XYZ file of C-alpha atoms in Angstrom:
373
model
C 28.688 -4.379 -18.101
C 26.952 -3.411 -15.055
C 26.951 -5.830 -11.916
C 23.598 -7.805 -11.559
C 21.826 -6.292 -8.547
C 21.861 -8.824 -5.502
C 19.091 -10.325 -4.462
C 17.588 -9.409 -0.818
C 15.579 -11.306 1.868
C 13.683 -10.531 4.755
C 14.849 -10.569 7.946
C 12.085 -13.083 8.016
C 13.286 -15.272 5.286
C 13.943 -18.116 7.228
C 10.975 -18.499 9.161
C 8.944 -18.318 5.938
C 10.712 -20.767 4.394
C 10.315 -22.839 7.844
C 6.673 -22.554 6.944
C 6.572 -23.779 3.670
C 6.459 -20.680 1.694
C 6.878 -20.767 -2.081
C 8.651 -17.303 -2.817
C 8.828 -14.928 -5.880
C 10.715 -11.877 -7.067
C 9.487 -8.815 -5.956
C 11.524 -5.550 -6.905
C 14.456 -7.635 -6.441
C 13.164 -9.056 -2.628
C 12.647 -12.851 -2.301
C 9.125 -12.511 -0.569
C 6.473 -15.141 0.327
C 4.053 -15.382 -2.502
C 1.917 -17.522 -0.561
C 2.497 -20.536 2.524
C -0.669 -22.843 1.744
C -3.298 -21.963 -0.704
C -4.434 -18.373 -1.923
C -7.662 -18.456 -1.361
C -7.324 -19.862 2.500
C -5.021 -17.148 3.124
C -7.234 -14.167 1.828
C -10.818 -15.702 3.511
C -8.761 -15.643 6.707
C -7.801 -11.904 6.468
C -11.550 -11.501 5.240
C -12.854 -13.429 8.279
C -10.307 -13.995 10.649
C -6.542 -12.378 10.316
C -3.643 -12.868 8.357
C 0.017 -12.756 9.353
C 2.167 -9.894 6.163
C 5.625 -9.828 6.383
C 6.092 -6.731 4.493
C 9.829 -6.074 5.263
C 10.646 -5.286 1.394
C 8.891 -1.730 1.646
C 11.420 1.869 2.338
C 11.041 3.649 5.069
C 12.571 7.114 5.244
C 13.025 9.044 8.025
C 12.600 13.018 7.406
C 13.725 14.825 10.555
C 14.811 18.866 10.949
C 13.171 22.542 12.082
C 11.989 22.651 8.226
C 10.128 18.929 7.822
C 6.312 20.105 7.695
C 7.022 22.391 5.033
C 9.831 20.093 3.198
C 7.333 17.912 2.701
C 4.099 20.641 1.882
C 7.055 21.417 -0.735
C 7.978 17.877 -1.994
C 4.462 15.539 -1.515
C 1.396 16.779 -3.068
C -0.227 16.764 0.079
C -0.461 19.022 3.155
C 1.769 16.821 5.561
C 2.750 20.083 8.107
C -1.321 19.958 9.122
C -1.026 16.112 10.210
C -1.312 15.970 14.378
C 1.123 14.082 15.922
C 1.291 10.137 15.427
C -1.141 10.680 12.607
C -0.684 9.287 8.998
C -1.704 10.458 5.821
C -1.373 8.729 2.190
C 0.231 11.495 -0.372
C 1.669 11.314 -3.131
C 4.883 11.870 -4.913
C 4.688 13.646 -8.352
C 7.145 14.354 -11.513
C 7.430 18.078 -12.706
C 4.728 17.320 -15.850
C 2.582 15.979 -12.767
C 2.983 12.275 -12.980
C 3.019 10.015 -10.081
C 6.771 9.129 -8.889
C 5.153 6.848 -6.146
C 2.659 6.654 -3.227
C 3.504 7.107 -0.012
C 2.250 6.898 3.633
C 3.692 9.550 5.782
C 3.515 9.759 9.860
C 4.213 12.288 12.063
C 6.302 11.093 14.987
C 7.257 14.006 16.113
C 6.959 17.868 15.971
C 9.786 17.803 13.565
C 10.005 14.457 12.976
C 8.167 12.606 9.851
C 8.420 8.868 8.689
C 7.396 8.189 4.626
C 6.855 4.698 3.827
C 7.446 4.007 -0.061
C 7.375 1.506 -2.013
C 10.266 -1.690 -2.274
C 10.621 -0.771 -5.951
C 10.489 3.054 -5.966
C 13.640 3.154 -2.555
C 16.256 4.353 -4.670
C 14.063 6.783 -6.913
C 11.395 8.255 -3.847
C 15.125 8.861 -1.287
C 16.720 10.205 -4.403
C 13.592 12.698 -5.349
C 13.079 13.745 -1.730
C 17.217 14.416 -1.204
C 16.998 15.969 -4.385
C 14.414 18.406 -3.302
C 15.281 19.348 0.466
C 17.566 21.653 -0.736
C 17.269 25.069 0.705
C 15.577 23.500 3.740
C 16.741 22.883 6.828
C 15.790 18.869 7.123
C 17.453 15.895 7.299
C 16.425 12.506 4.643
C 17.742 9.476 6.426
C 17.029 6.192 4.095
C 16.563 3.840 7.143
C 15.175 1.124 5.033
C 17.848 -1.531 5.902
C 17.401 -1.167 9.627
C 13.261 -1.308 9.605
C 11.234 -4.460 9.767
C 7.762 -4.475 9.318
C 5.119 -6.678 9.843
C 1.312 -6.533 9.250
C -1.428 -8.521 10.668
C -4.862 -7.549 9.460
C -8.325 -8.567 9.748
C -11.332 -8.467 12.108
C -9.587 -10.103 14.519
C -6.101 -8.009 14.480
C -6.505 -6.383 17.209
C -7.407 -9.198 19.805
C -4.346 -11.093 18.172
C -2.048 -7.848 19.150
C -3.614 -7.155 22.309
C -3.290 -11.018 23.422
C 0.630 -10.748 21.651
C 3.028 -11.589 24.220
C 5.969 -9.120 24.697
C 3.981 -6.098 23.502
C 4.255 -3.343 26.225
C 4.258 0.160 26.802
C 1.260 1.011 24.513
C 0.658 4.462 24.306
C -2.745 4.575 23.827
C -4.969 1.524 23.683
C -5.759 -0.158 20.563
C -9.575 -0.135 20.845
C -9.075 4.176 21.183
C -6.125 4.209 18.283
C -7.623 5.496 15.273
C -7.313 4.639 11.534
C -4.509 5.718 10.195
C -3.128 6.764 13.676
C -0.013 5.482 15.067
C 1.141 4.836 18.870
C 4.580 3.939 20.622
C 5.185 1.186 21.885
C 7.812 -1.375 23.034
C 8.400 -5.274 22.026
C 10.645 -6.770 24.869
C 12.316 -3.646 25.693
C 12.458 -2.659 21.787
C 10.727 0.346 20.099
C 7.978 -0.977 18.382
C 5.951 1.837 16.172
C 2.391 0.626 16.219
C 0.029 1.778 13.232
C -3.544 1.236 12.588
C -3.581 1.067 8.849
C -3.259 -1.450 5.904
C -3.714 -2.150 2.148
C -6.426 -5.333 2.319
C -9.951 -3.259 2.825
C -10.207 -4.872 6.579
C -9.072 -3.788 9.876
C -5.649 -3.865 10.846
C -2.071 -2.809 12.136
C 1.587 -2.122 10.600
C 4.208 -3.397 12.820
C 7.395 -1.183 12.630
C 10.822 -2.342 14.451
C 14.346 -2.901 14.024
C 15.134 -6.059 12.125
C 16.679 -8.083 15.013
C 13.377 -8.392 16.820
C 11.406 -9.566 13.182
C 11.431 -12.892 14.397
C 10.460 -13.038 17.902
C 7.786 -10.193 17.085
C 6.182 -12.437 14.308
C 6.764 -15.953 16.636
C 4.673 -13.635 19.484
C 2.148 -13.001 16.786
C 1.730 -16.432 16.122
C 1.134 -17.672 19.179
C -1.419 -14.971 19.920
C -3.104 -15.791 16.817
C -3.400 -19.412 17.593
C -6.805 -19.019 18.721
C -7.721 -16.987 16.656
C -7.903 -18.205 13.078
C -4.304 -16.265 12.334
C -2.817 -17.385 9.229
C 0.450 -16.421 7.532
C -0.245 -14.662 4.303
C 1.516 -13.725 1.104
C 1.604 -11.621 -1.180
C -0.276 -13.217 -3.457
C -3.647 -12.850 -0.915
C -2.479 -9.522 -0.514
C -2.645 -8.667 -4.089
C -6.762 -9.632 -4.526
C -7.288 -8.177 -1.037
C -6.326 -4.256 -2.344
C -7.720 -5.746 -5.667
C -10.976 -5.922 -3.576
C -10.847 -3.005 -1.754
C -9.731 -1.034 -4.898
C -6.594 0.278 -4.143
C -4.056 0.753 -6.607
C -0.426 -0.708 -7.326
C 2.226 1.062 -8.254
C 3.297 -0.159 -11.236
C -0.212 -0.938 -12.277
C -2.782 1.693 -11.481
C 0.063 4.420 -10.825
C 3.124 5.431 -12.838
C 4.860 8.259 -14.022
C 2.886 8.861 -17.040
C -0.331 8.936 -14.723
C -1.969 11.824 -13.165
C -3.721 11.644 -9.905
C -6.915 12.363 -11.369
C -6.655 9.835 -13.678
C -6.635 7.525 -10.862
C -9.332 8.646 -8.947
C -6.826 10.499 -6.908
C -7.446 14.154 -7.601
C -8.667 14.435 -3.920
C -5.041 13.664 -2.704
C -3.292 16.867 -4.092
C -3.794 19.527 -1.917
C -4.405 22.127 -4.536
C -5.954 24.528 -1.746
C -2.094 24.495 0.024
C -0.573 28.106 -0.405
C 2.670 26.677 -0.945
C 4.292 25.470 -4.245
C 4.832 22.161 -5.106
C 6.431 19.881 -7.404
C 4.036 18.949 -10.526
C 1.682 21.592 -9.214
C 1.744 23.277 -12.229
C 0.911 19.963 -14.171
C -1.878 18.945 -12.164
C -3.552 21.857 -12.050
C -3.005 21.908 -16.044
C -4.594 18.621 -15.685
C -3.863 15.914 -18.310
C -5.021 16.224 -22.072
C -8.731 16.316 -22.758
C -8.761 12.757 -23.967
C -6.257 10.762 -20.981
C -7.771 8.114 -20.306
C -9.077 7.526 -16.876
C -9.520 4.417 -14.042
C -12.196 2.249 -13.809
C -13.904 -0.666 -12.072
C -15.213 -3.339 -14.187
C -17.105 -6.365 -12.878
C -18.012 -9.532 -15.294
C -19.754 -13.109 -15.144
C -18.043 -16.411 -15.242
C -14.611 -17.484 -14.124
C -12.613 -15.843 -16.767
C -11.276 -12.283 -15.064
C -9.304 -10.072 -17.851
C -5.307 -9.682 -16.093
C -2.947 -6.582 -16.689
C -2.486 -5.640 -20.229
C -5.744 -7.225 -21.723
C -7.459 -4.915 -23.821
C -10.786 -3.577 -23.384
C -12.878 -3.033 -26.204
C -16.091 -1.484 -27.257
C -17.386 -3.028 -30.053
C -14.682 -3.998 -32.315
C -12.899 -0.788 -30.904
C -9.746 -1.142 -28.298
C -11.001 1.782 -26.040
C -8.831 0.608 -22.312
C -6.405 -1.987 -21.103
C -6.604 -3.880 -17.570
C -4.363 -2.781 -15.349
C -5.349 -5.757 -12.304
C -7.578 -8.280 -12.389
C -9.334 -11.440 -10.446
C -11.853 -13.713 -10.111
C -12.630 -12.630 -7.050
C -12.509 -15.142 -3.786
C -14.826 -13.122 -1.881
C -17.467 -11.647 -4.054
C -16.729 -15.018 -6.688
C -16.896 -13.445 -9.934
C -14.858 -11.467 -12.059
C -13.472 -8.089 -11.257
C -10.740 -5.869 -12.960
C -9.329 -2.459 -12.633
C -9.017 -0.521 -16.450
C -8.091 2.774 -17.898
C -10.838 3.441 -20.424
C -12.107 6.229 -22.639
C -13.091 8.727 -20.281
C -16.316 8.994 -22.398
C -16.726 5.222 -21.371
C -16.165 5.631 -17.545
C -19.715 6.092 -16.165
C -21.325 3.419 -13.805
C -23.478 1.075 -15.853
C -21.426 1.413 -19.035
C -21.243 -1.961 -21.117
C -18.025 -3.012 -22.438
C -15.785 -6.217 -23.217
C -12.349 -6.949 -21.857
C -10.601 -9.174 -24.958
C -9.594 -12.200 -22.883
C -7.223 -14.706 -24.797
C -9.255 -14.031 -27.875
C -12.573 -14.464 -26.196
C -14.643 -11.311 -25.785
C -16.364 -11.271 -22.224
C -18.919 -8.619 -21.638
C -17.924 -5.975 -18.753
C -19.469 -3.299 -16.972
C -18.044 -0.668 -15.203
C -18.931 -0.259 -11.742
C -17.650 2.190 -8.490
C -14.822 1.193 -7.005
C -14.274 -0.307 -4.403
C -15.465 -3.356 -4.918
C -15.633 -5.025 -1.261
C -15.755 -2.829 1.422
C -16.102 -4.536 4.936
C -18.853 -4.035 7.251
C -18.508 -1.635 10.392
């Protein structure tokens, strides 16, 4: 009998539970599922800013003459063409083309690449890329235990950073950094990698530092946010925020029996690349004629349809949620589905089977929020 897998905290752990924070199991992390009250803590990411610890996530450090094309070789997208301190989202894909696990990738260097996975997928997305660096001249360093990272998004992120006490060093200034561009910085003398990017539909910044300086980095962040509506928020806020903005979970919208252009992610595979890479093949295959493909799929009422309810057409099962909401922002119902792709257009009416209740649907372009410039 195997030994039960230990549960982790956040280097933050005590300061959420300082706060109040009710907690939950998340691919075996104890994270902050929320502090207060859902709602509160996704209108003040949607109005004002919210506080993330997102500490549980892998980051992997891919360093060596060969990294650019390593990673042309092992991601499905063209990471060598990034410019320096940019990001990129990619993918990485099984042999038969199915999605191993999402991934934001930054260039921090000529030969020196950073790819953020998933807290569930560590162990399988170090693994895959180890696996595959062979014959290359790179390094994969699994640096996950020695990374803290902390997001604070919203409209007014980047007055709560640029007010943060502690934060020096910048190099560039955050009203000229980019989305999805990163700069370097320092937090009392520490390295402090400072990213304009996010997974809540607003504006906002990924805080990346060692773990000892979590907690003084996140008190600095409160303080700064004191005037400015800053709330903690959990993961729980976080969840209808992507939900929102339509961005897919792993575990939900993505898996390995997915293709990217199932998910409305054909555009992410760099198919024009010379180079080989894995699940090229596959992809370029594509899935069977019939696989059934992601949709958006707003309703009336209170009632949203949650993963695994079934979507019907007529008294036929045609799709199955994948995420769904009532939604605090937009305040009615809206889910994420893999349908028929015969049922996918805009405007098509369906029914998502909720606890024996049938409540009419229509599909609808994702995403559904998307905040105003």
């Amino acid at each position: 009998m195997s030994d039960p897998v230990p549960e982790r905290t956040s280097p933050l752990h005590a300061v959420h539970t300082e706060l109040g924070a009710s907690f939950t199991d998340f691919a075996g992390w104890q994270m902050p599922v929320r502090y207060t009250s859902d709602l509160a803590e996704h209108a003040a990411v949607r109005t004002a800013a919210g506080l993330f610890d997102l500490s549980h996530m892998a980051e992997i450090l891919v360093y060596g003459r060969d990294a650019g094309s390593f990673l042309d070789a092992a991601l499905a997208g063209k990471l060598s063409a990034l410019d320096l301190m940019q990001a990129k989202y990619s993918l990485l894909l099984t042999e038969t083309g199915g999605i191993l696990d999402d991934v934001v990738v930054y260039r921090l260097g000529d030969t020196t690449y950073l790819v953020v996975a998933n807290a569930g997928n560590r162990d399988a997305a170090a693994a895959a890329l180890t696996e595959r660096s062979a014959g290359f001249d790179v390094t994969v360093d699994d640096q996950s235990d020695d990374y803290a990272l902390i997001a604070v998004q919203g409209p007014s992120a980047r007055a709560v950073l640029e007010q943060a006490a502690g934060i020096t060093e910048l190099g560039l200034p955050l009203d000229e950094l980019k989305y999805y561009r990163a700069t370097d910085a320092f937090f009392e003398g520490v390295p402090l990698l400072v990213a304009r990017t996010g997974y809540t539909g607003e504006d906002g910044f990924e805080l990346y530092l060692r773990t000892t300086s979590a907690v003084p980095l996140w008190r600095a962040l409160e303080a700064a946010g004191a005037d400015h509506g800053l709330v903690p928020a959990g993961l729980a806020s976080r969840d209808t925020l992507r939900l929102e903005a339509g961005m897919p979970l792993y575990g939900h919208e993505l898996g390995v029996d997915t293709q990217p252009v199932q998910a409305g992610l054909g555009r992410v595979v760099a198919l024009t690349k010379e180079n080989d890479f894995v699940g090229r093949a596959a992809v370029e295959t594509g899935p069977a004629e019939n696989a059934k493909v992601l949709v958006g799929l707003v309703s009336e009422g209170r009632r949203a349809g949650r993963a695994g309810y079934p979507v019907v057409s007529g008294d036929t099962v045609v799709g199955t949620v994948t995420s769904g909401a009532l939604s605090p922002t937009l305040g009615h119902p809206i889910m994420m589905a893999y349908v028929d792709p015969t049922l996918a257009e805009e405007g098509t009416e369906l029914a998502v089977d909720v606890r024996g209740t049938s409540i009419p649907a229509t599909v609808t372009p994702l995403p559904f929020y998307r905040r105003k410039k």
